[in-house]
């Protein structure tokens, strides 16, 4: 575990961010509107569940099917806290149940979940905390029922030959469905608020007589497609998408939509694909980066009507004619390395063992959030977001010199992930679940302070583990200063073992320092010996008259008369010595500098 952490935390990338601080870089300014559309990510749950392998089990575990032909039937009010496994040939039936299920449901082998005339409540505390994971030949059938996910997005992943069917269902929240493997089957019929369906490379996906659907089309390597999506606002009476269409090849899945309203069109575009979209309104475009390639991208922008535009990514052809794209999102996968700069995207989420470095960009939340999952690493630097920060799996998310703005936005670390908040502002402190760890390092000091003052440096220097604990623990912090252009860091406070959360890190006495630009450095260390450092610039200037008494310990100004009981010197603004001595001196009106006991005091005599 320690080797994994040391190997994957990108000190070099943070060092590059620190160098940008010294060169004057800042967080891009973005306007924020209540009308910003925030959709949860269809990718985080989909791939995180399939490949992450980091399920954190808590509470009581219910297993149905560990005995042959086992059936559990629930009616009336019932609650369960913890995961539920329906395995082998087990059958879990909810018949007229008012069920509260505080955990994930795994349906494996030939297991079945059947719910009829029931209310299913999943009390989630963040997006995709719970969901169905249906694999092998497992099956879930929900009829004449209602669901509620506590205001957060729920996930359903259907793998291999598994099936999920819902009929006459009212979903009281957003659901993400994802197909994966050889022959998944997903069907929604007479369903209120279907949610979104993420098609896999194979399988069949059917929606009939329903409403509110974001339908993601998969464009895998080697495929070609020329497509015009039906109108965004109309009822779609009959729509199919598969390789029987003359303008499509290399597609191994089939989609059928019949008599459904409120449809939004999504695309997931992989490398080596050739796709042209014309005369369409496209809600979301997810750009997948696979393999082990390293790519740099820039200038990708949400919310634009493109007359003729080819997305500037060299390993695929994606072209829009007379089409509007509401959202682009970035998804590095496998072991891909992606550097994104100067982009406006809806979501930025690395998956598997990939690395994403997104800088000088804006994540508006229209496609999900800024996050990390599985074993990936995401470094966001000098980037604004108006959405959630969320890490999961065994991933690392670093939010450096960036800002979470807007009105709503969670900060959540779950499973065994590590979240690093480095000199960044967030709407709330990290909420840490399971075996995750939040590592927070922030300097909150004024951008300007007078020479000679004792400056109280506030901030954060702490680490917090989830309720299941972590292999990481906070160890200590140290605070240093350095004048711009120097190479030596001077300690202010070192090896402080008491963590600080929105408190005083140290008091910096600036007596005897020269005016100019300085940098503060906060170094925080964890139990493995790993450390991170963050910088903040501060300008130490000369003092106003209103500050002089405190700073000079007795310098007095009355009109154009200056008095000090000890020896002091007075200079013109150009640096010419006007007076050096003790006691009282009368000067002409104007601006002066006084040197008193190693301090420089600015005076304006009237």
Coordinates of C-alpha atoms in Angstrom, one line a residue:
X1 CA 0.0 0.0 0.0
X2 CA 2.8 2.4 0.9
X3 CA 4.6 1.6 -2.4
X4 CA 1.4 2.1 -4.3
X5 CA 0.8 5.5 -2.8
X6 CA 4.4 6.7 -3.2
X7 CA 4.5 5.6 -6.8
X8 CA 1.3 7.2 -7.9
X9 CA 1.2 10.5 -6.1
X10 CA 2.5 13.0 -8.8
X11 CA 4.9 15.1 -6.9
X12 CA 6.3 16.3 -10.2
X13 CA 2.9 17.6 -11.3
X14 CA 2.4 19.4 -8.0
X15 CA 5.9 20.9 -8.4
X16 CA 4.9 22.1 -11.8
X17 CA 1.8 23.7 -10.2
X18 CA 4.0 25.3 -7.5
X19 CA 6.2 26.7 -10.2
X20 CA 3.2 28.3 -11.9
X21 CA 2.3 29.9 -8.6
X22 CA 5.7 31.7 -8.6
X23 CA 5.1 32.8 -12.2
X24 CA 1.8 34.4 -11.2
X25 CA -0.7 31.9 -12.4
X26 CA -4.2 32.1 -11.0
X27 CA -7.6 30.3 -11.1
X28 CA -9.6 31.2 -14.2
X29 CA -12.6 33.3 -13.4
X30 CA -16.0 31.9 -14.4
X31 CA -19.5 33.2 -14.1
X32 CA -21.9 31.0 -12.2
X33 CA -25.6 30.7 -12.8
X34 CA -28.3 28.8 -11.0
X35 CA -29.4 27.6 -14.4
X36 CA -26.2 25.5 -14.8
X37 CA -27.4 21.9 -15.6
X38 CA -25.7 19.3 -13.4
X39 CA -26.2 15.7 -14.5
X40 CA -24.5 12.9 -12.5
X41 CA -21.8 10.9 -14.3
X42 CA -22.9 7.8 -16.2
X43 CA -19.3 6.7 -16.3
X44 CA -18.2 6.7 -12.7
X45 CA -20.6 4.1 -11.5
X46 CA -20.5 2.1 -14.7
X47 CA -16.8 1.5 -14.9
X48 CA -16.1 1.8 -11.2
X49 CA -18.4 -1.1 -10.3
X50 CA -17.2 -3.2 -13.3
X51 CA -13.5 -2.9 -12.8
X52 CA -12.8 -1.2 -9.5
X53 CA -13.1 -4.3 -7.3
X54 CA -13.1 -2.1 -4.2
X55 CA -16.5 -2.8 -2.7
X56 CA -16.5 -1.6 0.9
X57 CA -19.0 -3.7 2.8
X58 CA -20.5 -2.3 6.0
X59 CA -23.5 -3.1 8.2
X60 CA -25.0 -6.6 8.0
X61 CA -24.6 -8.6 4.8
X62 CA -27.8 -10.5 3.7
X63 CA -27.2 -13.5 1.4
X64 CA -30.0 -15.2 -0.4
X65 CA -29.1 -18.4 -2.3
X66 CA -26.3 -19.8 -0.2
X67 CA -28.7 -22.7 0.3
X68 CA -30.1 -24.5 -2.8
X69 CA -33.4 -23.1 -4.0
X70 CA -33.6 -20.5 -1.3
X71 CA -36.4 -17.9 -1.5
X72 CA -36.8 -14.8 0.7
X73 CA -40.2 -13.0 0.4
X74 CA -40.7 -9.6 2.0
X75 CA -44.1 -7.9 2.5
X76 CA -45.0 -4.8 4.5
X77 CA -42.5 -2.5 6.2
X78 CA -38.9 -3.8 6.1
X79 CA -35.4 -2.3 6.3
X80 CA -31.9 -3.6 5.9
X81 CA -28.6 -1.9 6.5
X82 CA -25.7 -3.4 4.5
X83 CA -25.2 -5.1 1.1
X84 CA -27.6 -7.8 -0.2
X85 CA -26.3 -10.7 -2.3
X86 CA -28.7 -12.9 -4.3
X87 CA -26.6 -15.7 -5.7
X88 CA -26.7 -19.2 -7.2
X89 CA -30.5 -19.9 -7.8
X90 CA -31.7 -17.7 -4.9
X91 CA -34.8 -15.6 -5.3
X92 CA -35.4 -12.4 -3.4
X93 CA -39.1 -11.2 -3.7
X94 CA -40.5 -7.9 -2.5
X95 CA -44.3 -8.2 -2.7
X96 CA -46.3 -5.2 -1.5
X97 CA -43.2 -4.1 0.5
X98 CA -42.3 -0.7 1.9
X99 CA -38.6 -1.4 1.9
X100 CA -35.6 0.7 3.1
X101 CA -32.4 -0.8 1.7
X102 CA -29.2 0.9 3.0
X103 CA -26.7 -0.8 0.7
X104 CA -25.9 -2.2 -2.7
X105 CA -27.7 -5.2 -4.2
X106 CA -25.6 -7.9 -6.0
X107 CA -27.5 -10.3 -8.2
X108 CA -25.1 -13.0 -9.4
X109 CA -25.1 -16.4 -11.1
X110 CA -28.8 -17.3 -11.7
X111 CA -30.1 -15.2 -8.8
X112 CA -33.3 -13.2 -9.2
X113 CA -34.8 -10.1 -7.6
X114 CA -38.5 -9.6 -8.2
X115 CA -40.3 -6.5 -6.9
X116 CA -44.0 -5.9 -7.4
X117 CA -46.4 -3.3 -5.9
X118 CA -43.6 -2.1 -3.7
X119 CA -41.8 1.1 -2.6
X120 CA -38.1 0.8 -2.7
X121 CA -36.1 3.5 -0.7
X122 CA -32.3 3.6 -0.9
X123 CA -31.1 6.3 1.6
X124 CA -28.0 7.3 -0.3
X125 CA -25.7 10.1 1.0
X126 CA -23.9 10.8 -2.3
X127 CA -24.2 9.9 -6.0
X128 CA -23.9 6.2 -6.8
X129 CA -23.4 5.1 -3.2
X130 CA -25.9 2.3 -3.9
X131 CA -27.2 0.4 -6.9
X132 CA -27.8 -3.0 -8.5
X133 CA -24.9 -5.0 -9.9
X134 CA -26.4 -7.8 -12.0
X135 CA -24.0 -10.4 -13.6
X136 CA -23.8 -13.8 -15.2
X137 CA -27.5 -14.8 -15.7
X138 CA -28.9 -12.8 -12.9
X139 CA -32.2 -11.0 -13.3
X140 CA -34.0 -8.1 -11.7
X141 CA -37.7 -7.4 -12.6
X142 CA -39.5 -4.5 -11.0
X143 CA -43.2 -3.9 -11.8
X144 CA -46.0 -1.6 -10.5
X145 CA -43.6 0.0 -8.1
X146 CA -42.0 3.2 -7.0
X147 CA -38.4 4.0 -6.1
X148 CA -36.6 6.8 -4.3
X149 CA -32.8 7.4 -4.0
X150 CA -32.7 10.1 -1.4
X151 CA -32.0 12.8 -4.0
X152 CA -28.9 11.2 -5.3
X153 CA -28.2 9.3 -8.5
X154 CA -28.7 5.5 -8.4
X155 CA -26.8 3.0 -10.6
X156 CA -27.7 -0.2 -12.4
X157 CA -25.0 -2.2 -14.1
X158 CA -26.0 -5.3 -16.2
X159 CA -23.1 -7.6 -17.1
X160 CA -22.8 -10.5 -19.5
X161 CA -26.2 -12.3 -20.0
X162 CA -27.9 -10.5 -17.1
X163 CA -31.3 -8.7 -17.4
X164 CA -32.9 -5.7 -15.9
X165 CA -36.6 -5.0 -16.6
X166 CA -38.9 -2.4 -15.2
X167 CA -42.5 -1.9 -16.2
X168 CA -45.0 0.5 -14.8
X169 CA -42.4 2.0 -12.5
X170 CA -42.2 5.5 -11.2
X171 CA -38.6 6.5 -10.4
X172 CA -38.3 9.3 -7.8
X173 CA -34.8 10.2 -8.9
X174 CA -32.2 9.8 -11.6
X175 CA -30.9 6.3 -12.5
X176 CA -27.9 5.3 -14.6
X177 CA -28.2 2.0 -16.5
X178 CA -25.1 0.5 -18.0
X179 CA -24.6 -2.6 -20.1
X180 CA -21.3 -4.6 -20.3
X181 CA -20.2 -7.9 -21.6
X182 CA -21.6 -10.2 -24.3
X183 CA -25.4 -10.0 -24.1
X184 CA -26.8 -7.6 -21.4
X185 CA -30.5 -6.7 -21.7
X186 CA -32.1 -3.6 -20.3
X187 CA -35.7 -2.7 -20.8
X188 CA -37.9 0.1 -19.5
X189 CA -41.6 0.1 -20.3
X190 CA -44.3 2.5 -19.0
X191 CA -41.6 4.0 -16.8
X192 CA -41.7 7.5 -15.3
X193 CA -38.2 9.1 -15.4
X194 CA -36.2 6.4 -16.9
X195 CA -32.9 8.2 -16.4
X196 CA -29.9 7.4 -18.7
X197 CA -28.9 4.2 -20.5
X198 CA -25.2 3.7 -21.2
X199 CA -25.1 1.1 -24.0
X200 CA -22.2 -1.4 -24.0
X201 CA -20.4 -2.6 -27.0
X202 CA -22.9 -5.4 -27.2
X203 CA -26.4 -6.1 -25.9
X204 CA -30.0 -5.0 -26.4
X205 CA -31.6 -1.8 -25.0
X206 CA -35.4 -1.2 -25.2
X207 CA -37.5 1.7 -24.0
X208 CA -41.2 1.9 -24.7
X209 CA -44.0 4.2 -23.6
X210 CA -41.8 6.1 -21.1
X211 CA -40.3 9.5 -20.5
X212 CA -37.1 11.3 -19.5
X213 CA -34.3 9.4 -21.1
X214 CA -30.7 10.2 -21.9
X215 CA -29.7 7.6 -24.4
X216 CA -25.9 7.1 -24.8
X217 CA -24.7 5.7 -28.2
X218 CA -21.4 3.8 -28.1
X219 CA -19.0 4.4 -31.0
X220 CA -16.2 1.7 -30.6
X221 CA -12.9 1.5 -32.4
X222 CA -13.3 0.7 -36.1
X223 CA -16.9 1.8 -36.4
X224 CA -18.2 4.4 -38.9
X225 CA -21.5 6.3 -38.5
X226 CA -23.2 9.2 -40.1
X227 CA -26.2 10.2 -38.0
X228 CA -28.9 12.8 -37.5
X229 CA -30.7 12.4 -34.1
X230 CA -34.5 13.0 -33.9
X231 CA -35.6 16.4 -32.6
X232 CA -34.7 17.1 -29.0
X233 CA -38.3 18.1 -28.0
X234 CA -40.5 15.7 -29.9
X235 CA -42.0 12.4 -28.9
X236 CA -40.0 9.6 -30.6
X237 CA -42.5 7.0 -31.9
X238 CA -40.0 4.6 -33.4
X239 CA -36.2 4.8 -33.4
X240 CA -33.6 2.1 -34.0
X241 CA -29.8 2.2 -34.0
X242 CA -27.8 -0.8 -35.1
X243 CA -25.6 -2.0 -38.0
X244 CA -28.7 -2.7 -40.2
X245 CA -28.7 1.0 -40.9
X246 CA -27.0 1.9 -44.2
X247 CA -25.0 4.7 -42.6
X248 CA -23.7 2.6 -39.7
X249 CA -21.1 -0.1 -39.5
X250 CA -19.0 -1.8 -36.8
X251 CA -21.8 -1.6 -34.2
X252 CA -22.7 -4.8 -32.3
X253 CA -25.5 -3.6 -30.1
X254 CA -29.1 -2.7 -30.9
X255 CA -31.3 0.1 -29.5
X256 CA -35.1 0.4 -29.8
X257 CA -37.1 3.4 -28.6
X258 CA -40.9 3.5 -29.0
X259 CA -43.4 6.2 -28.1
X260 CA -41.1 7.9 -25.6
X261 CA -40.9 11.6 -24.7
X262 CA -38.2 13.8 -23.2
X263 CA -35.3 12.1 -25.0
X264 CA -31.8 13.5 -24.9
X265 CA -29.0 12.1 -27.1
X266 CA -25.6 11.1 -25.9
X267 CA -22.5 9.8 -27.5
X268 CA -19.5 7.9 -26.2
X269 CA -16.7 8.1 -28.7
X270 CA -13.7 5.9 -28.7
X271 CA -10.4 6.0 -30.5
X272 CA -10.2 4.9 -34.2
X273 CA -13.8 5.7 -34.7
X274 CA -15.2 7.8 -37.6
X275 CA -18.4 9.6 -36.7
X276 CA -20.3 12.5 -38.3
X277 CA -23.3 14.1 -36.7
X278 CA -25.5 16.5 -38.7
X279 CA -28.5 18.8 -37.9
X280 CA -28.8 17.5 -34.3
X281 CA -29.0 18.7 -30.7
X282 CA -26.5 16.5 -28.7
X283 CA -26.9 16.6 -25.0
X284 CA -23.6 14.9 -24.1
X285 CA -20.4 13.7 -25.7
X286 CA -18.2 11.4 -23.7
X287 CA -14.6 11.2 -25.1
X288 CA -12.9 7.9 -24.2
X289 CA -9.2 7.6 -24.2
X290 CA -8.0 4.0 -24.2
X291 CA -4.8 2.0 -24.3
X292 CA -1.5 3.4 -23.1
X293 CA -1.3 6.4 -25.4
X294 CA -0.3 9.9 -24.2
X295 CA -2.4 12.7 -25.6
X296 CA -2.6 16.5 -25.1
X297 CA -5.9 18.3 -25.9
X298 CA -7.0 21.9 -25.6
X299 CA -9.9 24.2 -26.6
X300 CA -12.7 21.7 -26.3
X301 CA -15.8 23.8 -25.3
X302 CA -19.3 23.1 -24.1
X303 CA -22.4 24.9 -25.2
X304 CA -21.6 25.7 -28.8
X305 CA -23.5 25.4 -32.1
X306 CA -21.0 24.1 -34.6
X307 CA -21.5 24.9 -38.3
X308 CA -18.6 22.6 -39.3
X309 CA -16.2 21.4 -36.6
X310 CA -13.8 18.5 -36.2
X311 CA -13.0 17.8 -32.5
X312 CA -9.2 18.3 -32.2
X313 CA -8.2 14.8 -31.1
X314 CA -5.7 13.0 -33.4
X315 CA -6.7 9.4 -32.9
X316 CA -10.3 9.6 -34.1
X317 CA -12.6 11.6 -36.4
X318 CA -15.5 13.3 -34.8
X319 CA -17.2 15.9 -36.8
X320 CA -20.3 18.1 -36.3
X321 CA -22.3 19.8 -39.0
X322 CA -24.9 22.4 -38.0
X323 CA -25.2 20.8 -34.6
X324 CA -25.3 21.9 -31.0
X325 CA -23.2 20.2 -28.4
X326 CA -24.3 21.0 -24.8
X327 CA -21.6 19.0 -23.0
X328 CA -18.2 17.4 -23.7
X329 CA -16.7 15.1 -21.0
X330 CA -13.3 13.5 -20.7
X331 CA -12.7 9.9 -19.7
X332 CA -9.2 8.5 -19.8
X333 CA -9.2 4.7 -19.4
X334 CA -6.9 1.7 -19.3
X335 CA -3.4 3.2 -18.7
X336 CA -3.9 6.3 -21.0
X337 CA -2.3 9.6 -20.0
X338 CA -4.2 12.8 -21.0
X339 CA -3.2 16.4 -20.6
X340 CA -6.1 18.8 -21.0
X341 CA -5.6 22.5 -21.0
X342 CA -7.9 25.4 -21.7
X343 CA -11.1 23.3 -21.9
X344 CA -14.7 23.8 -20.8
X345 CA -16.1 20.4 -20.1
X346 CA -19.0 18.8 -18.1
X347 CA -17.0 16.1 -16.4
X348 CA -13.4 15.1 -16.0
X349 CA -13.0 11.5 -14.7
X350 CA -10.1 9.1 -15.2
X351 CA -10.8 5.4 -14.9
X352 CA -8.8 2.1 -14.5
X353 CA -5.0 3.0 -14.2
X354 CA -5.2 6.1 -16.3
X355 CA -3.9 9.6 -15.5
X356 CA -5.6 12.9 -16.2
X357 CA -4.0 16.3 -15.7
X358 CA -6.5 19.1 -16.4
X359 CA -5.2 22.7 -16.0
X360 CA -6.6 26.2 -16.7
X361 CA -10.0 24.7 -17.4
X362 CA -13.6 24.8 -16.2
X363 CA -15.7 21.8 -15.2
X364 CA -19.3 23.1 -15.2
X365 CA -21.0 19.9 -14.0
X366 CA -23.3 19.6 -17.0
X367 CA -21.9 16.0 -17.5
X368 CA -21.2 15.0 -13.9
X369 CA -18.3 16.1 -11.7
X370 CA -14.5 16.3 -11.3
X371 CA -13.4 13.0 -9.9
X372 CA -11.4 9.8 -9.9
X373 CA -12.3 6.1 -9.7
X374 CA -10.8 2.7 -9.8
X375 CA -6.9 3.0 -9.7
X376 CA -6.7 6.3 -11.5
X377 CA -5.1 9.6 -10.7
X378 CA -6.6 13.0 -11.5
X379 CA -4.7 16.2 -11.0
X380 CA -6.7 19.4 -11.5
X381 CA -4.7 22.6 -11.2
X382 CA -5.7 26.2 -11.8
X383 CA -9.2 25.0 -12.6
X384 CA -12.7 26.2 -11.6
X385 CA -15.5 23.8 -11.0
X386 CA -19.2 24.3 -10.3
X387 CA -20.0 20.7 -9.4
X388 CA -19.0 17.9 -7.0
X389 CA -15.5 16.7 -6.2
X390 CA -15.7 12.9 -5.7
X391 CA -13.1 10.2 -5.4
X392 CA -13.8 6.4 -5.2
X393 CA -12.2 3.0 -5.6
X394 CA -8.4 3.0 -5.0
X395 CA -7.9 6.3 -6.9
X396 CA -6.2 9.6 -6.0
X397 CA -7.8 12.9 -6.7
X398 CA -5.7 16.1 -6.3
X399 CA -7.4 19.5 -6.4
X400 CA -4.6 22.0 -6.5
X401 CA -4.7 25.8 -6.7
X402 CA -8.3 25.5 -7.9
X403 CA -11.8 26.6 -6.8
X404 CA -15.1 25.0 -6.3
X405 CA -17.6 27.8 -6.9
X406 CA -21.4 28.1 -7.3
X407 CA -24.2 27.3 -4.9
X408 CA -24.1 23.6 -4.5
X409 CA -21.4 21.0 -4.6
X410 CA -20.3 18.1 -2.5
X411 CA -16.8 17.0 -1.6
X412 CA -16.8 13.2 -1.1
X413 CA -14.1 10.6 -0.7
X414 CA -15.3 7.0 -0.6
X415 CA -14.2 3.4 -0.7
X416 CA -10.3 3.4 -0.5
X417 CA -9.6 6.5 -2.3
X418 CA -7.3 9.4 -1.4
X419 CA -8.5 13.0 -1.9
X420 CA -5.9 15.8 -1.7
X421 CA -7.1 19.4 -1.4
X422 CA -4.0 21.5 -2.0
X423 CA -4.3 25.3 -1.7
X424 CA -7.8 25.3 -3.1
X425 CA -11.2 26.6 -2.0
X426 CA -14.1 24.2 -1.7
X427 CA -17.7 24.8 -0.7
X428 CA -17.3 22.4 2.2
X429 CA -14.7 20.2 3.9
X430 CA -14.3 16.7 2.5
X431 CA -16.9 14.1 3.6
X432 CA -14.9 10.9 4.1
X433 CA -16.5 7.5 3.9
X434 CA -15.4 3.9 4.2
X435 CA -11.6 3.5 4.1
X436 CA -10.9 6.7 2.2
X437 CA -8.5 9.5 3.3
X438 CA -8.8 13.2 2.8
X439 CA -5.5 15.2 2.9
X440 CA -6.0 19.0 3.2
X441 CA -3.3 21.6 2.9
X442 CA -4.3 25.3 2.6
X443 CA -2.7 28.6 3.6
X444 CA -5.2 31.4 4.3
X445 CA -3.1 34.5 4.7
X446 CA -3.6 38.1 3.4
X447 CA -2.3 38.8 0.0
X448 CA -0.7 42.0 1.4
X449 CA 0.7 42.8 4.8
X450 CA 3.0 45.6 6.2
X451 CA 6.6 45.0 7.0
X452 CA 7.2 44.7 10.7
X453 CA 3.8 43.2 11.4
X454 CA 3.2 39.9 13.1
X455 CA 1.1 38.1 10.6
X456 CA -1.3 35.4 11.8
X457 CA -1.3 32.6 9.2
X458 CA -4.5 30.6 9.2
X459 CA -5.3 27.6 7.2
X460 CA -5.7 23.8 7.1
X461 CA -3.1 21.1 7.7
X462 CA -4.8 17.8 8.5
X463 CA -5.7 14.3 7.3
X464 CA -9.0 12.5 8.0
X465 CA -9.7 8.8 7.4
X466 CA -13.1 7.3 6.9
X467 CA -14.8 5.1 9.6
X468 CA -13.1 2.0 8.4
X469 CA -9.7 3.6 8.8
X470 CA -6.8 4.1 6.3
X471 CA -3.2 3.1 6.0
X472 CA -2.5 6.9 6.0
X473 CA -2.5 9.1 9.0
X474 CA -1.6 12.8 9.4
X475 CA 1.9 13.2 10.8
X476 CA 3.0 16.8 10.9
X477 CA 3.2 20.2 9.2
X478 CA 5.8 22.9 8.8
X479 CA 5.5 26.5 7.5
X480 CA 8.3 28.4 5.7
X481 CA 8.8 31.7 3.9
X482 CA 11.0 32.8 1.1
X483 CA 11.5 36.1 -0.7
X484 CA 10.9 36.0 -4.4
X485 CA 14.1 35.2 -6.2
X486 CA 15.7 33.5 -3.3
X487 CA 16.4 29.8 -3.1
X488 CA 16.4 29.2 0.7
X489 CA 13.2 28.6 2.7
X490 CA 13.3 30.1 6.2
X491 CA 11.3 28.2 8.8
X492 CA 8.4 29.8 10.7
X493 CA 7.2 26.7 12.4
X494 CA 8.4 23.2 12.0
X495 CA 7.2 19.6 12.7
X496 CA 3.9 20.6 14.3
X497 CA 2.1 17.4 15.1
X498 CA -1.3 18.9 16.0
X499 CA -3.5 19.0 12.9
X500 CA -5.2 22.3 12.1
X501 CA -8.6 22.7 10.5
X502 CA -9.5 26.3 9.7
X503 CA -7.2 27.5 12.5
X504 CA -3.9 29.2 13.2
X505 CA -0.9 27.5 11.6
X506 CA 1.7 30.0 12.9
X507 CA 2.4 33.6 13.6
X508 CA 5.0 35.1 11.2
X509 CA 7.1 38.0 12.6
X510 CA 8.2 40.1 9.6
X511 CA 10.4 42.5 11.6
X512 CA 13.6 43.3 9.8
X513 CA 12.5 42.0 6.4
X514 CA 12.7 44.0 3.3
X515 CA 9.6 45.1 1.4
X516 CA 8.7 42.9 -1.6
X517 CA 7.0 39.7 -2.8
X518 CA 7.3 36.6 -0.6
X519 CA 6.1 33.1 -0.7
X520 CA 4.8 31.0 2.2
X521 CA 5.2 27.2 1.9
X522 CA 3.1 24.8 3.9
X523 CA 4.5 21.2 4.0
X524 CA 2.3 18.5 5.3
X525 CA 3.5 15.0 6.0
X526 CA 1.6 11.7 6.5
X527 CA 2.5 8.5 8.3
X528 CA 4.3 6.9 5.3
X529 CA 6.7 9.8 5.1
X530 CA 5.2 11.2 2.0
X531 CA 4.6 14.9 1.9
X532 CA 3.1 17.6 -0.2
X533 CA 3.9 21.3 -0.3
X534 CA 1.7 24.3 -1.3
X535 CA 2.6 27.9 -1.8
X536 CA 0.9 31.2 -1.4
X537 CA 2.2 34.6 -2.5
X538 CA 2.2 37.5 -0.1
X539 CA 3.3 41.1 -0.7
X540 CA 5.1 42.7 2.3
X541 CA 4.9 46.5 1.8
X542 CA 5.6 49.6 3.8
X543 CA 3.1 50.7 6.5
X544 CA 0.4 53.3 6.4
X545 CA 0.4 55.9 9.2
X546 CA -2.5 54.1 10.8
X547 CA -0.3 51.1 11.3
X548 CA 2.8 53.0 12.5
X549 CA 2.2 53.2 16.2
X550 CA 1.8 49.5 16.7
X551 CA 4.8 48.7 14.4
X552 CA 7.3 51.3 15.6
X553 CA 6.7 51.2 19.3
X554 CA 6.4 54.9 19.9
X555 CA 6.7 56.8 16.6
X556 CA 4.3 59.7 16.7
X557 CA 3.1 62.1 13.9
X558 CA 1.1 65.3 14.5
X559 CA 0.5 67.4 11.5
X560 CA 4.0 67.8 9.9
X561 CA 5.9 67.0 13.2
X562 CA 7.4 63.6 13.8
X563 CA 8.7 62.4 17.2
X564 CA 10.5 59.3 18.3
X565 CA 12.4 58.9 21.6
X566 CA 15.2 56.9 20.1
X567 CA 17.3 57.1 17.0
X568 CA 15.5 57.0 13.6
X569 CA 15.9 58.1 10.0
X570 CA 13.6 59.8 7.5
X571 CA 13.8 59.5 3.7
X572 CA 12.2 61.0 0.7
X573 CA 10.2 58.8 -1.6
X574 CA 13.3 58.6 -3.9
X575 CA 15.4 57.3 -1.0
X576 CA 17.3 60.6 -0.2
X577 CA 18.1 60.9 3.6
X578 CA 16.4 63.9 5.1
X579 CA 16.9 63.3 8.8
X580 CA 18.8 61.0 11.1
X581 CA 18.8 61.4 14.8
X582 CA 16.6 61.3 17.9
X583 CA 13.6 63.2 19.2
X584 CA 11.4 65.7 17.3
X585 CA 11.7 67.0 13.7
X586 CA 9.4 69.2 11.7
X587 CA 9.1 68.6 7.9
X588 CA 7.2 69.9 4.9
X589 CA 4.0 68.4 3.8
X590 CA 4.3 65.3 1.7
X591 CA 5.1 61.6 1.7
X592 CA 8.1 60.2 3.6
X593 CA 9.6 56.9 4.8
X594 CA 10.9 56.4 8.3
X595 CA 13.3 53.7 9.3
X596 CA 12.6 52.8 13.0
X597 CA 14.3 49.8 14.6
X598 CA 14.6 47.9 11.4
X599 CA 11.0 48.7 10.3
X600 CA 10.0 50.9 7.4
X601 CA 7.0 53.1 8.0
X602 CA 5.3 55.2 5.3
X603 CA 4.1 58.6 6.4
X604 CA 1.9 61.2 4.7
X605 CA 2.2 64.5 6.5
X606 CA -0.6 67.1 6.0

